[in-house]
Amino acid sequence: FFLPMNEYLSQQACPNKNCSDYGKNDFATIAVHDKKRNRLRCKTCGKTWSSHHKEFHFGLRTNSIKVSRAIDMLKAKLPVRKIARLIEVNAGTVMRWKKKLNQQ
């Protein structure tokens, strides 16, 4: 964690849509579940989640440097196949990243 704990937790909210505290940015209802793996827990419903679950890189298995380079090239309007060739990944992978980038 790079921010003070109270400030960091105030930016988090329970992702469980069935929880009465869903979407509330109240650090009093959020607890640290596993500091080593950056996991948080809702004190109301008990749901746990990664503190990085809303970030673009979350869940991607490819090296984050390659992903960052691909994103920069996508923003520069380079063709998908050329990007894939330059960073040595499948063109379908770059297409998935592009789709995910457009959703955000």
Short mmCIF file of C-alpha atoms in Angstrom, two decimals:
data_model
loop_
_atom_site.label_atom_id
_atom_site.label_comp_id
_atom_site.label_asym_id
_atom_site.label_seq_id
_atom_site.Cartn_x
_atom_site.Cartn_y
_atom_site.Cartn_z
CA PHE A 1 0.00 0.00 0.00
CA PHE A 2 1.37 3.38 -1.01
CA LEU A 3 -1.23 5.60 0.68
CA PRO A 4 -1.91 5.83 4.42
CA MET A 5 -4.15 2.88 5.34
CA ASN A 6 -7.29 4.94 6.18
CA GLU A 7 -7.02 6.93 2.96
CA TYR A 8 -6.38 3.76 0.94
CA LEU A 9 -9.37 1.93 2.44
CA SER A 10 -11.62 4.95 1.88
CA GLN A 11 -11.10 4.47 -1.88
CA GLN A 12 -12.37 0.88 -1.71
CA ALA A 13 -15.97 -0.35 -1.68
CA CYS A 14 -17.67 -3.71 -1.30
CA PRO A 15 -18.12 -5.31 -4.77
CA ASN A 16 -20.94 -7.63 -3.59
CA LYS A 17 -24.19 -6.35 -5.15
CA ASN A 18 -26.25 -8.17 -2.49
CA CYS A 19 -24.48 -6.38 0.38
CA SER A 20 -26.09 -3.40 2.11
CA ASP A 21 -22.69 -1.64 1.91
CA TYR A 22 -22.25 -2.26 -1.84
CA GLY A 23 -20.44 0.63 -3.48
CA LYS A 24 -20.09 2.62 -0.26
CA ASN A 25 -16.64 4.15 0.20
CA ASP A 26 -16.68 3.88 3.98
CA PHE A 27 -13.37 2.60 5.34
CA ALA A 28 -15.12 1.62 8.58
CA THR A 29 -16.81 -1.28 6.74
CA ILE A 30 -13.63 -2.48 4.96
CA ALA A 31 -10.88 -4.52 6.61
CA VAL A 32 -7.53 -5.81 5.39
CA HIS A 33 -7.95 -9.54 4.80
CA ASP A 34 -4.42 -10.37 3.58
CA LYS A 35 -1.87 -7.56 3.46
CA LYS A 36 0.71 -9.67 1.61
CA ARG A 37 -1.62 -10.36 -1.34
CA ASN A 38 -3.49 -7.00 -1.10
CA ARG A 39 -6.86 -8.58 -0.34
CA LEU A 40 -9.66 -6.75 1.45
CA ARG A 41 -12.81 -7.91 3.24
CA CYS A 42 -16.22 -6.35 3.77
CA LYS A 43 -17.10 -6.38 7.48
CA THR A 44 -20.82 -6.56 6.64
CA CYS A 45 -21.05 -9.52 4.26
CA GLY A 46 -17.59 -11.09 4.55
CA LYS A 47 -16.85 -10.87 0.81
CA THR A 48 -13.12 -10.69 0.01
CA TRP A 49 -11.55 -9.12 -3.08
CA SER A 50 -8.24 -7.95 -4.49
CA SER A 51 -7.55 -4.26 -3.99
CA HIS A 52 -6.47 -4.13 -7.65
CA HIS A 53 -9.57 -5.75 -9.16
CA LYS A 54 -10.55 -2.60 -11.08
CA GLU A 55 -7.15 -2.02 -12.67
CA PHE A 56 -6.52 -2.85 -16.33
CA HIS A 57 -3.65 -5.27 -15.62
CA PHE A 58 -5.66 -7.32 -13.12
CA GLY A 59 -5.97 -10.94 -14.21
CA LEU A 60 -3.65 -10.68 -17.21
CA ARG A 61 -0.92 -13.31 -17.35
CA THR A 62 1.36 -11.41 -19.71
CA ASN A 63 4.25 -9.34 -18.40
CA SER A 64 2.93 -5.88 -17.48
CA ILE A 65 5.72 -4.19 -19.47
CA LYS A 66 4.53 -5.88 -22.67
CA VAL A 67 0.94 -4.89 -21.90
CA SER A 68 1.95 -1.27 -21.28
CA ARG A 69 3.88 -1.16 -24.55
CA ALA A 70 0.92 -2.62 -26.43
CA ILE A 71 -1.44 -0.06 -24.89
CA ASP A 72 0.87 2.78 -25.91
CA MET A 73 1.01 1.40 -29.46
CA LEU A 74 -2.78 0.97 -29.56
CA LYS A 75 -3.20 4.59 -28.51
CA ALA A 76 -0.78 5.56 -31.29
CA LYS A 77 -3.13 3.76 -33.73
CA LEU A 78 -0.63 1.08 -34.85
CA PRO A 79 -2.17 -2.02 -36.47
CA VAL A 80 -2.92 -4.90 -34.11
CA ARG A 81 -0.85 -7.46 -36.05
CA LYS A 82 2.19 -5.17 -36.06
CA ILE A 83 1.86 -4.64 -32.30
CA ALA A 84 1.60 -8.39 -31.76
CA ARG A 85 4.70 -8.99 -33.85
CA LEU A 86 6.70 -6.29 -32.04
CA ILE A 87 5.89 -7.48 -28.52
CA GLU A 88 5.86 -11.17 -29.49
CA VAL A 89 2.30 -12.14 -28.54
CA ASN A 90 -0.65 -13.47 -30.51
CA ALA A 91 -2.75 -10.91 -32.41
CA GLY A 92 -5.85 -12.27 -30.65
CA THR A 93 -4.26 -11.36 -27.32
CA VAL A 94 -3.75 -7.76 -28.46
CA MET A 95 -7.37 -7.69 -29.67
CA ARG A 96 -8.59 -8.78 -26.21
CA TRP A 97 -6.50 -6.03 -24.58
CA LYS A 98 -7.89 -3.51 -27.07
CA LYS A 99 -11.45 -4.59 -26.29
CA LYS A 100 -10.79 -4.40 -22.54
CA LEU A 101 -9.17 -0.96 -22.97
CA ASN A 102 -12.21 0.31 -24.90
CA GLN A 103 -14.55 -0.90 -22.14
CA GLN A 104 -12.77 1.24 -19.55
#
